[in-house]
């Protein structure tokens, strides 16, 4: 038998799942090399490679079993969402939460409405138009992050806003997938069903996240010394697939489970290591997913719907840019960062594919929608790098062409929005009560449901089984019942408002509501194990015991809460984060670490002349456990010093290049110190008419003036001889307490 015949027989005996995977990977490999060579986004190459390798081109090798491609694509989606979850952090979301949320929500609402109206105008049915609106509203995290990497703009200020918006979009996309599934199944917009779906989603998200943060970081920490890289990778993927099974078991998308597990692991101390280990797996299955998406494109359909593709491409680029820019402006960002944010988000990608696939799987959308979506994504993937590059010059063009009154109002609105720091005591109390009630309610209900499912069946036929099961469950949930009903929260604010007569009634209502909710959950538990009459008697006994043992319960809950918070904050304890951007100005804070071999070691700040050369300021130097706030010109640089630098994107970039020439490594993220950037409106006659140096602001705040806003114009890093005028708005970086004291006077 010849070698050729042997190979042919062996190949014919392979399962289509394997042969199709081989074809997918070969086309992906070719596309990677080609598109890397021509410096184009790899995602676009995957799509085109899949398009050419699909069943619609006879002169190219084609897949033999479409079902096997769908299997690989689904696995690709799972790992893609898992890796996105690893890059997600609730703390990141909280840092840019306001700006990111407003930007993302504005964009999504606008694009869903625009997409629906455009679909209807083109004669599509309601379901196609609804899916189209949702598809066009979600930007591509993968494409944007790859573009930022390739263009080297990750250090710029607007990138943080874009990434925060993408995180919010991902969360809202998952929510919309649940809502679309509900609409698709019922074939109508039922408010009650949608409300139930949202509640169910929120319940499981909180339960999974709280439970995951409580147990998984502890598991990884305990097994840290036993886990090699290989074992850690296997454990991470096992956790991912476990959550995929849980999500599918309760009726959610498997992709949701993968995303949630990724976000849980993202809060652990080993998050970066796991992300590094999972990256090759993500890249592999991500390539499979995008190639398989390209294989589903039908050229005949694209030709027939060429006009809708062109229209939707324009709608995506223009609509996403404008809506995201408006959202960023509304959130209080300056014109430049708003335009950069909007133009960076002008594309659709992986989530759009997933949502389009959902419509196809549920058989509620037309066959033409999927290839149209892929085509629009391919075009917008190609245009994204150009949009990011053009965003800065276009923002400057707008700044020149827009009426001066508009520019002044935008600047004033941006400054005032960023300066809003105070939160009312009543709002603090409401937020604290809502968080306490929601989180503890989810934990209690989840434990009762688990008890009903696993403990209650074991008590059938037993004389005292019900009582034992109820007591065990009650012991487990009792700390959370105490926290829900009796724990004092926002103590300072409540005490102050109780002194005001009009607030006493509402505060007592909140307290009594918490107690009533706790009693309801207690009754719910007892009713699950006993008949109504016996449950009522047991409730009275339980309440009596509950009131007798508050001290023990009070001691138990802080232990549980402390363990959760320790796990939740473990990553920050081990590795400090970079300061979030604190100002609407172009200037922002960035950190650098001085390498041992750097040839600027031993030189003073006066000798280096960093301000004169680059226009930057050094906010503080961290040297081991010592922090030198607002260092003077005689301070010298030592190996391992961590510099906090304030400057614009261009200044930071130039300074970073200078450091690389001097063999200095960029620092990792650092924790927030007592040095803050604060707005100060100049109304005090003591400073007016004096220069910055004469005003002694440096001595009074242990800081320096890094910016002045005067008549709508901004001056970054002003000279010390600049004379201060009435109504100037100063931006001062200095000691938090001293600044607060100065502002109060």
XYZ file of C-alpha atoms in Angstrom:
745
model
C 0.000 0.000 0.000
C 1.411 3.388 -0.979
C 1.985 6.227 1.463
C -0.592 8.367 -0.350
C -3.242 5.660 0.012
C -2.413 5.236 3.703
C -2.723 8.964 4.339
C -5.986 9.090 2.380
C -7.494 6.205 4.383
C -6.340 7.703 7.682
C -7.844 11.045 6.741
C -11.147 9.460 5.747
C -11.336 7.762 9.158
C -10.977 11.056 11.055
C -14.085 12.562 12.561
C -15.381 15.731 10.842
C -14.873 17.526 14.153
C -11.100 17.024 13.817
C -10.759 17.629 10.073
C -12.852 20.794 10.285
C -10.776 22.026 13.232
C -7.636 21.436 11.166
C -9.080 23.448 8.293
C -10.131 26.268 10.627
C -6.674 26.490 12.197
C -4.877 26.360 8.839
C -6.960 29.227 7.467
C -6.439 31.133 10.722
C -2.661 30.639 10.502
C -2.531 31.918 6.928
C -4.666 34.952 7.817
C -2.484 35.788 10.853
C 0.685 35.864 8.752
C -0.880 37.793 5.880
C -2.706 40.442 7.906
C 0.212 40.893 10.273
C 2.349 41.547 7.219
C -0.001 44.201 5.836
C -0.565 45.639 9.354
C -4.333 45.130 9.462
C -6.498 43.894 12.386
C -6.220 40.120 12.791
C -9.942 39.794 13.506
C -10.656 41.042 9.998
C -8.235 38.442 8.619
C -10.004 35.657 10.511
C -13.365 36.727 9.111
C -12.111 36.877 5.526
C -10.273 33.540 5.882
C -13.440 31.911 7.177
C -15.436 33.521 4.394
C -13.127 32.028 1.769
C -12.960 28.609 3.487
C -16.735 28.297 3.769
C -18.923 26.051 1.646
C -19.677 28.881 -0.768
C -16.300 28.721 -2.586
C -15.575 25.467 -4.433
C -11.977 26.309 -5.326
C -10.988 26.478 -1.633
C -10.982 23.567 0.866
C -14.324 23.566 2.650
C -15.691 22.244 5.920
C -17.575 18.951 5.819
C -19.905 19.307 8.807
C -21.462 22.638 9.735
C -22.490 21.290 13.138
C -18.838 20.710 14.103
C -18.082 24.328 13.248
C -20.938 25.470 15.485
C -19.509 23.360 18.326
C -16.066 24.928 17.973
C -17.627 28.374 17.663
C -19.567 27.878 20.905
C -16.395 26.788 22.705
C -14.685 29.858 21.247
C -17.401 32.133 22.619
C -17.035 30.575 26.085
C -13.284 31.183 26.261
C -13.605 34.609 24.671
C -16.103 35.690 27.341
C -14.027 34.039 30.075
C -10.989 36.079 29.040
C -13.099 39.260 28.875
C -14.238 38.510 32.413
C -10.607 38.186 33.515
C -9.979 41.716 32.218
C -13.106 42.983 33.987
C -12.983 44.353 37.531
C -15.795 45.724 39.636
C -13.342 48.149 41.172
C -12.371 49.457 37.730
C -16.051 49.934 37.014
C -16.512 51.844 40.264
C -13.580 54.142 39.497
C -14.939 55.217 36.116
C -18.476 54.114 36.929
C -20.242 57.436 36.468
C -18.553 58.435 33.242
C -18.517 54.902 31.823
C -22.131 54.181 32.742
C -23.506 57.421 31.329
C -21.478 57.036 28.124
C -22.454 53.389 27.614
C -26.129 53.819 28.498
C -26.470 56.874 26.250
C -24.861 54.996 23.375
C -26.953 51.852 23.837
C -30.285 53.667 24.152
C -29.552 55.816 21.103
C -28.303 52.945 18.927
C -31.115 50.538 19.882
C -33.638 53.200 18.878
C -31.750 54.118 15.681
C -31.243 50.469 14.716
C -34.909 49.647 15.226
C -36.035 52.673 13.201
C -33.565 51.909 10.367
C -34.644 48.243 10.275
C -38.299 49.235 10.139
C -37.584 51.807 7.411
C -35.928 49.079 5.309
C -39.071 46.954 5.603
C -37.779 44.402 8.102
C -40.141 42.772 10.590
C -40.245 43.818 14.253
C -38.091 40.963 15.567
C -35.342 41.593 12.986
C -35.433 45.315 13.799
C -35.243 44.730 17.570
C -32.270 42.391 17.198
C -30.637 44.839 14.776
C -30.924 47.696 17.277
C -29.295 45.638 20.033
C -26.583 44.332 17.670
C -25.610 47.846 16.554
C -25.466 49.131 20.138
C -22.549 46.984 21.392
C -18.973 47.951 20.535
C -16.222 45.358 20.214
C -13.946 44.961 23.231
C -11.591 42.634 21.344
C -11.173 44.913 18.330
C -10.704 48.055 20.425
C -8.133 46.515 22.779
C -6.175 45.081 19.838
C -6.287 48.476 18.120
C -5.083 50.288 21.256
C -2.207 47.802 21.559
C -1.190 48.206 17.931
C -1.386 52.014 18.029
C 0.337 52.286 21.429
C -2.229 54.645 22.971
C -3.002 52.702 26.159
C -1.342 55.363 28.319
C -3.709 58.114 27.177
C -6.508 59.369 29.392
C -9.494 58.593 27.148
C -8.559 54.896 27.060
C -9.748 54.468 30.650
C -13.152 55.898 29.720
C -13.397 53.630 26.659
C -12.511 50.490 28.629
C -14.950 51.410 31.401
C -17.688 51.947 28.810
C -16.909 48.570 27.241
C -17.273 46.873 30.637
C -20.673 48.505 31.167
C -21.681 47.571 27.618
C -20.700 43.936 28.222
C -22.883 43.792 31.336
C -25.801 45.439 29.550
C -25.286 43.138 26.546
C -25.722 40.101 28.780
C -28.860 41.653 30.244
C -30.209 42.372 26.765
C -29.496 38.793 25.688
C -31.726 37.587 28.525
C -34.434 40.076 27.565
C -34.213 39.153 23.870
C -34.559 35.472 24.758
C -37.695 36.277 26.741
C -39.169 38.334 23.899
C -38.252 35.655 21.340
C -39.883 32.837 23.311
C -43.105 34.746 24.065
C -43.118 36.528 20.669
C -44.372 39.608 22.456
C -43.144 42.351 24.763
C -44.431 41.229 28.168
C -43.492 43.654 30.908
C -44.109 41.095 33.644
C -41.914 38.440 32.027
C -39.156 40.940 31.357
C -39.275 42.124 34.968
C -39.065 38.545 36.202
C -36.135 37.861 33.870
C -34.279 40.929 35.119
C -34.877 39.979 38.759
C -33.736 36.429 38.064
C -30.589 37.682 36.342
C -29.756 40.132 39.160
C -30.390 37.433 41.779
C -28.062 34.903 40.188
C -25.383 37.477 39.355
C -25.202 38.629 42.989
C -25.406 35.072 44.368
C -22.694 33.784 42.050
C -20.403 36.732 42.589
C -20.747 36.849 46.394
C -20.361 33.067 46.694
C -17.489 33.020 44.217
C -15.548 35.805 45.948
C -16.100 34.114 49.329
C -14.779 30.683 48.322
C -12.643 30.775 45.147
C -9.859 33.201 46.239
C -9.530 31.185 49.450
C -9.277 27.960 47.445
C -6.591 29.388 45.168
C -4.694 30.873 48.100
C -4.687 27.628 50.097
C -3.545 25.610 47.079
C -1.051 28.204 45.829
C 2.045 26.238 46.842
C 0.687 23.084 45.214
C -0.362 24.583 41.889
C 2.083 24.569 39.004
C 1.279 26.662 35.918
C -0.198 23.585 34.266
C -2.408 22.782 37.253
C -3.477 26.409 37.676
C -4.545 26.545 34.026
C -6.554 23.334 34.417
C -8.191 24.564 37.643
C -9.099 27.910 36.008
C -10.664 26.270 32.959
C -12.468 23.777 35.219
C -13.947 26.659 37.251
C -14.973 28.367 34.018
C -16.765 25.295 32.677
C -18.366 24.647 36.069
C -19.957 28.098 35.989
C -20.959 27.510 32.348
C -22.854 24.409 33.499
C -24.504 26.353 36.350
C -25.573 29.159 34.015
C -27.011 26.744 31.443
C -28.746 24.824 34.237
C -30.743 27.867 35.368
C -31.637 28.916 31.837
C -28.966 31.483 31.015
C -26.444 31.609 28.195
C -23.264 29.554 28.767
C -21.323 32.678 27.778
C -22.787 34.451 30.830
C -21.367 31.758 33.134
C -17.937 32.067 31.535
C -17.980 35.858 31.904
C -19.037 35.680 35.573
C -16.320 33.180 36.497
C -13.745 35.321 34.709
C -14.886 38.388 36.672
C -14.670 36.448 39.951
C -11.131 35.249 39.247
C -10.244 38.816 38.202
C -10.568 39.829 41.872
C -8.015 37.258 43.105
C -4.313 37.788 43.730
C -3.463 35.390 40.891
C -5.629 37.147 38.307
C -2.728 38.432 36.181
C -0.998 35.052 36.257
C -4.179 33.206 35.272
C -4.886 35.762 32.551
C -1.377 35.155 31.204
C -1.886 31.367 31.257
C -5.332 31.541 29.637
C -4.258 33.963 26.891
C -2.991 31.264 24.475
C -6.216 29.295 24.992
C -8.246 32.451 24.408
C -6.267 33.313 21.280
C -6.720 29.785 19.946
C -10.455 29.552 20.471
C -10.963 33.222 19.632
C -9.406 32.553 16.217
C -11.658 29.493 15.819
C -14.706 31.566 16.684
C -13.968 34.386 14.234
C -13.028 32.006 11.412
C -16.222 30.009 11.999
C -18.214 33.264 11.914
C -16.672 34.071 8.530
C -17.663 30.610 7.257
C -21.307 31.436 7.828
C -21.257 34.359 5.387
C -23.170 33.729 2.177
C -21.813 35.792 -0.774
C -25.185 35.648 -2.555
C -26.894 37.155 0.505
C -24.259 39.878 0.752
C -24.709 40.761 -2.906
C -28.472 40.884 -2.500
C -28.238 43.055 0.618
C -25.263 45.233 -0.364
C -27.288 48.423 0.139
C -28.409 47.534 3.709
C -24.783 46.647 4.543
C -23.637 50.073 3.335
C -26.454 51.855 5.198
C -25.842 49.976 8.449
C -22.085 50.538 8.218
C -22.677 54.287 7.983
C -25.249 54.153 10.803
C -22.805 52.222 13.018
C -19.819 54.505 12.454
C -21.707 57.784 12.587
C -24.327 56.789 15.181
C -21.891 55.170 17.637
C -19.437 58.072 17.340
C -22.050 60.761 17.943
C -23.982 58.939 20.704
C -20.811 57.964 22.609
C -19.404 61.489 22.288
C -22.648 62.971 23.634
C -22.668 60.453 26.470
C -19.105 61.370 27.456
C -19.936 65.088 27.282
C -23.025 64.573 29.452
C -20.888 62.696 31.993
C -18.644 65.755 32.294
C -15.681 64.889 30.079
C -13.910 67.625 28.070
C -14.481 67.882 24.313
C -11.180 66.234 23.364
C -11.634 63.100 25.513
C -15.311 62.869 24.518
C -14.529 62.868 20.797
C -11.682 60.390 21.279
C -14.010 58.112 23.245
C -16.827 58.336 20.712
C -14.688 57.667 17.652
C -12.965 54.716 19.375
C -16.289 52.978 20.036
C -17.508 53.157 16.419
C -17.694 49.449 15.514
C -19.465 46.182 16.359
C -17.850 42.834 17.111
C -17.988 39.650 19.160
C -21.087 40.419 21.235
C -22.927 41.421 18.085
C -22.054 38.022 16.596
C -23.258 36.290 19.743
C -26.554 38.189 19.724
C -27.018 37.494 15.999
C -26.311 33.805 16.677
C -28.920 33.885 19.447
C -31.540 35.091 16.990
C -30.595 32.345 14.529
C -30.611 29.652 17.242
C -34.040 30.715 18.477
C -35.255 30.861 14.833
C -36.779 34.305 15.337
C -34.640 36.334 12.910
C -34.366 36.160 9.128
C -31.475 34.329 7.449
C -30.058 37.529 5.956
C -29.425 39.245 9.311
C -26.361 37.212 10.337
C -24.239 37.716 7.185
C -25.187 41.405 7.103
C -24.020 41.825 10.705
C -20.733 40.050 9.968
C -20.154 42.229 6.900
C -20.808 45.429 8.869
C -18.460 44.203 11.593
C -15.738 43.439 9.019
C -15.949 46.949 7.539
C -16.020 48.693 10.938
C -13.114 46.517 12.130
C -11.118 47.866 9.199
C -12.104 51.491 9.929
C -11.512 51.397 13.719
C -7.730 52.127 13.670
C -8.319 55.068 11.337
C -11.103 56.397 13.576
C -8.830 56.238 16.631
C -5.991 57.980 14.757
C -8.297 60.718 13.443
C -10.031 61.343 16.783
C -7.393 63.746 18.134
C -7.085 65.970 15.026
C -10.873 65.920 14.609
C -11.359 67.076 18.222
C -8.939 69.955 17.538
C -10.864 70.785 14.362
C -14.126 70.917 16.335
C -12.473 73.065 18.975
C -11.535 75.596 16.275
C -14.816 75.520 14.352
C -17.437 75.336 17.095
C -18.706 78.666 18.469
C -16.570 79.951 21.322
C -19.632 80.105 23.582
C -20.197 76.383 23.114
C -16.575 75.553 23.897
C -16.661 77.743 27.004
C -19.886 76.132 28.234
C -18.497 72.632 27.639
C -15.325 73.480 29.564
C -17.267 75.058 32.427
C -19.703 72.130 32.585
C -16.806 69.674 32.548
C -14.960 71.479 35.357
C -18.083 71.825 37.501
C -19.080 68.193 36.985
C -15.652 66.936 38.016
C -15.684 69.238 41.030
C -18.885 67.735 42.454
C -17.599 65.706 45.369
C -20.184 66.047 48.103
C -22.960 63.508 48.575
C -25.948 64.190 50.817
C -26.216 62.262 54.077
C -29.662 61.011 53.085
C -28.293 59.586 49.866
C -25.491 57.829 51.765
C -28.040 56.257 54.126
C -30.326 55.111 51.312
C -27.444 53.590 49.375
C -26.125 51.785 52.463
C -29.598 50.401 53.310
C -30.260 49.253 49.742
C -26.898 47.466 49.504
C -27.438 45.817 52.894
C -30.958 44.636 52.057
C -30.228 43.448 48.510
C -27.023 41.501 49.216
C -28.277 39.834 52.402
C -31.659 39.069 50.815
C -29.969 37.320 47.894
C -27.769 35.274 50.250
C -30.711 34.294 52.478
C -33.003 33.336 49.581
C -30.203 31.392 47.874
C -29.499 29.419 51.064
C -33.209 28.699 51.584
C -33.532 27.477 47.978
C -30.465 25.259 48.367
C -31.839 23.881 51.625
C -35.221 23.171 50.030
C -33.544 21.376 47.137
C -30.942 19.297 48.987
C -31.882 19.093 52.698
C -35.693 18.957 52.574
C -35.865 15.776 50.436
C -33.713 13.986 53.036
C -36.241 14.715 55.808
C -39.167 12.904 54.144
C -40.426 10.056 56.345
C -38.447 11.184 59.391
C -40.183 12.213 62.637
C -37.745 14.956 63.500
C -36.078 15.376 60.129
C -37.971 18.556 59.259
C -37.071 20.182 62.546
C -33.403 19.227 62.212
C -33.284 20.488 58.606
C -34.978 23.761 59.555
C -32.628 24.303 62.507
C -29.527 23.647 60.380
C -30.715 26.095 57.724
C -31.686 28.669 60.345
C -28.245 28.485 61.951
C -26.601 29.022 58.566
C -28.727 32.050 57.596
C -28.980 33.594 61.085
C -25.915 35.906 60.717
C -27.374 37.302 57.498
C -30.821 37.709 59.086
C -29.187 39.700 61.873
C -27.256 41.865 59.416
C -30.421 42.438 57.388
C -32.602 43.463 60.325
C -30.545 44.722 63.274
C -27.082 45.696 62.100
C -26.393 49.417 62.384
C -25.151 50.951 59.134
C -24.220 54.511 58.139
C -24.143 55.202 61.890
C -22.721 58.719 61.680
C -25.193 59.908 59.043
C -28.192 58.288 60.753
C -27.251 59.873 64.092
C -26.976 63.322 62.516
C -30.273 63.070 60.621
C -32.139 61.718 63.651
C -31.536 65.126 65.237
C -33.670 66.653 62.462
C -37.376 66.061 63.070
C -38.433 65.640 59.425
C -35.977 62.751 58.875
C -36.875 60.703 61.966
C -40.000 59.186 60.447
C -38.380 58.027 57.169
C -35.397 56.544 59.037
C -37.681 54.560 61.369
C -39.602 53.348 58.324
C -36.345 52.042 56.812
C -35.440 50.262 60.062
C -38.881 48.648 60.427
C -38.858 47.603 56.766
C -35.575 45.745 57.302
C -37.028 43.918 60.315
C -40.218 43.061 58.391
C -38.214 41.661 55.454
C -36.144 39.507 57.830
C -39.322 38.125 59.468
C -40.726 37.357 56.004
C -37.629 35.321 55.076
C -37.807 33.515 58.410
C -41.417 32.594 57.715
C -40.494 31.517 54.185
C -37.914 29.100 55.555
C -40.216 27.587 58.177
C -43.087 27.283 55.710
C -40.843 25.195 53.444
C -40.246 22.636 56.208
C -43.551 22.675 58.141
C -47.276 23.049 57.639
C -48.604 26.641 58.008
C -49.817 26.087 61.586
C -46.600 24.481 62.794
C -44.604 27.089 60.854
C -46.397 29.903 62.724
C -45.562 28.354 66.108
C -41.991 27.735 65.004
C -41.757 31.360 63.811
C -42.677 32.669 67.264
C -40.102 30.387 68.894
C -37.467 31.351 66.314
C -38.120 35.079 66.850
C -37.743 34.644 70.606
C -34.430 32.805 70.143
C -33.390 35.365 67.570
C -33.889 38.216 70.052
C -32.065 36.355 72.825
C -28.926 35.638 70.776
C -28.132 38.947 69.020
C -24.699 39.223 70.629
C -23.463 35.917 69.177
C -24.970 36.743 65.801
C -23.351 40.173 65.971
C -19.968 38.503 66.471
C -20.487 35.936 63.679
C -21.385 38.294 60.832
C -18.254 40.506 61.000
C -16.104 37.367 60.694
C -17.946 36.352 57.514
C -17.904 39.889 56.144
C -14.221 40.311 56.975
C -13.352 37.114 55.094
C -15.322 38.306 52.050
C -13.747 41.769 52.054
C -10.283 40.295 52.548
C -10.779 38.154 49.446
C -12.398 41.016 47.545
C -9.530 43.410 48.278
C -6.714 40.850 48.196
C -5.531 41.923 44.774
C -5.179 45.541 45.914
C -3.387 44.494 49.100
C -0.822 42.549 47.087
C -0.524 44.876 44.146
C -1.527 48.521 44.317
C -3.531 50.007 41.503
C -2.852 53.051 39.418
C -4.604 56.197 40.504
C -7.753 56.830 38.511
C -7.796 60.048 36.483
C -8.797 62.833 38.846
C -9.281 65.778 36.573
C -11.114 66.863 33.449
C -7.879 68.434 32.278
C -5.582 66.970 29.679
C -3.115 66.463 32.543
C -3.352 63.203 34.489
C -1.291 61.044 36.817
C 1.010 58.243 35.611
C 3.610 56.175 37.474
C 7.156 55.138 36.598
C 9.697 53.017 38.475
C 13.390 53.885 38.315
C 15.534 50.915 37.280
C 18.738 50.090 39.128
C 20.847 50.557 35.976
C 19.325 53.925 35.071
C 21.881 56.649 34.476
C 19.684 59.340 36.080
C 20.076 57.662 39.494
C 21.710 60.042 41.963
C 20.686 63.193 40.110
C 18.487 65.831 41.726
C 15.241 67.098 40.228
C 16.991 70.427 39.683
C 19.671 68.712 37.584
C 17.151 66.708 35.589
C 14.995 69.809 34.854
C 11.984 67.627 34.102
C 9.518 70.506 34.263
C 11.575 72.654 31.911
C 12.289 69.813 29.473
C 8.907 68.080 29.379
C 6.422 70.374 31.161
C 5.594 67.701 33.758
C 5.383 67.829 37.555
C 6.394 65.209 40.128
C 3.467 64.832 42.572
C 5.317 62.494 44.915
C 8.122 59.954 45.142
C 7.497 56.604 46.819
C 10.673 55.118 48.248
C 9.949 51.801 49.948
C 7.574 52.558 52.809
C 8.339 56.298 52.651
C 6.367 58.720 50.483
C 7.925 62.112 49.697
C 5.014 64.391 48.893
C 5.684 67.288 46.485
C 9.483 66.784 46.437
C 11.631 69.907 46.243
C 14.242 70.584 43.565
C 17.090 69.236 45.701
C 15.520 65.773 46.067
C 17.614 63.095 44.377
C 16.453 60.023 42.454
C 17.361 56.596 43.844
C 17.074 53.086 42.346
C 13.575 51.663 42.811
C 11.977 55.094 43.357
C 8.410 55.281 42.090
C 7.580 58.635 40.510
C 4.030 59.957 40.275
C 4.093 62.214 37.206
C 1.430 64.757 36.183
C 1.246 65.810 32.544
C -0.692 65.651 29.292
C -0.826 62.613 27.011
C 1.883 64.095 24.781
C 4.079 65.089 27.732
C 3.751 61.666 29.347
C 4.538 59.979 26.046
C 7.641 62.111 25.536
C 8.757 61.538 29.125
C 8.170 57.780 28.762
C 10.383 57.715 25.651
C 13.055 59.617 27.558
C 12.908 57.090 30.393
C 13.233 54.166 27.986
C 16.351 55.728 26.556
C 17.633 55.933 30.113
C 16.788 52.261 30.712
C 13.870 52.894 33.054
C 10.926 50.512 33.336
C 7.286 51.713 33.591
C 5.854 51.046 37.022
C 2.956 48.826 37.900
C -0.232 50.344 39.279
C 0.191 52.047 42.658
C -2.121 52.677 45.544
C -3.721 56.008 46.216
C -1.819 58.187 48.693
C -2.804 61.208 50.741
C -1.860 63.372 47.758
C -4.951 64.422 45.791
C -5.805 66.757 42.938
C -8.385 69.303 44.098
C -10.267 72.221 42.536
C -10.001 75.558 44.370
C -12.083 78.584 43.301
C -10.193 81.761 44.097
C -12.465 84.088 46.091
C -10.155 84.664 49.063
C -8.735 88.207 48.943
C -5.581 86.909 50.629
C -4.358 85.344 47.365
C -5.736 87.747 44.711
C -3.083 89.963 43.128
C -0.217 87.813 44.318
C 1.940 85.489 42.278
C 1.756 81.746 42.907
C 5.040 81.825 44.814
C 3.971 84.873 46.889
C 0.635 83.260 47.807
C 2.516 80.498 49.677
C -0.016 77.949 48.410
C 2.815 75.424 48.211
C 3.595 75.793 51.915
C -0.060 75.876 52.994
C -1.045 72.730 51.075
C 2.306 70.922 50.915
C 1.572 70.902 47.201
C 1.778 72.845 43.973
C -0.529 74.520 41.479
C -0.703 72.355 38.360
C -3.430 74.245 36.493
C -5.395 77.468 36.326
C -8.693 78.062 34.555
C -9.204 81.717 33.737
C -12.137 83.032 31.677
C -12.686 79.589 30.142
C -9.022 79.140 29.184
C -6.859 76.474 30.802
C -3.207 76.891 31.696
C -1.478 73.641 32.603
C 1.590 73.752 34.889
C 1.683 77.588 35.242
C 4.903 79.410 36.102
C 5.434 80.407 39.753
C 5.484 84.127 38.864
C 1.954 84.069 37.387
C -0.305 86.548 39.222
C -3.572 85.156 40.582
C -6.813 86.944 39.663
C -10.302 86.928 41.161
C -12.538 83.995 40.103
C -9.531 81.964 38.934
C -10.106 78.242 39.347
C -6.933 76.590 40.603
C -6.112 72.914 40.383
C -3.786 72.067 43.232
C -2.100 68.740 43.936
C -1.286 68.479 47.611
C -2.077 67.097 51.038
C -5.710 66.010 51.237
C -6.321 67.344 54.749
C -4.559 70.672 54.198
C -6.480 71.256 50.972
C -9.771 70.502 52.709
C -8.842 72.913 55.494
C -7.925 75.642 52.997
C -11.186 75.185 51.054
C -13.275 75.325 54.242
C -11.743 78.681 55.150
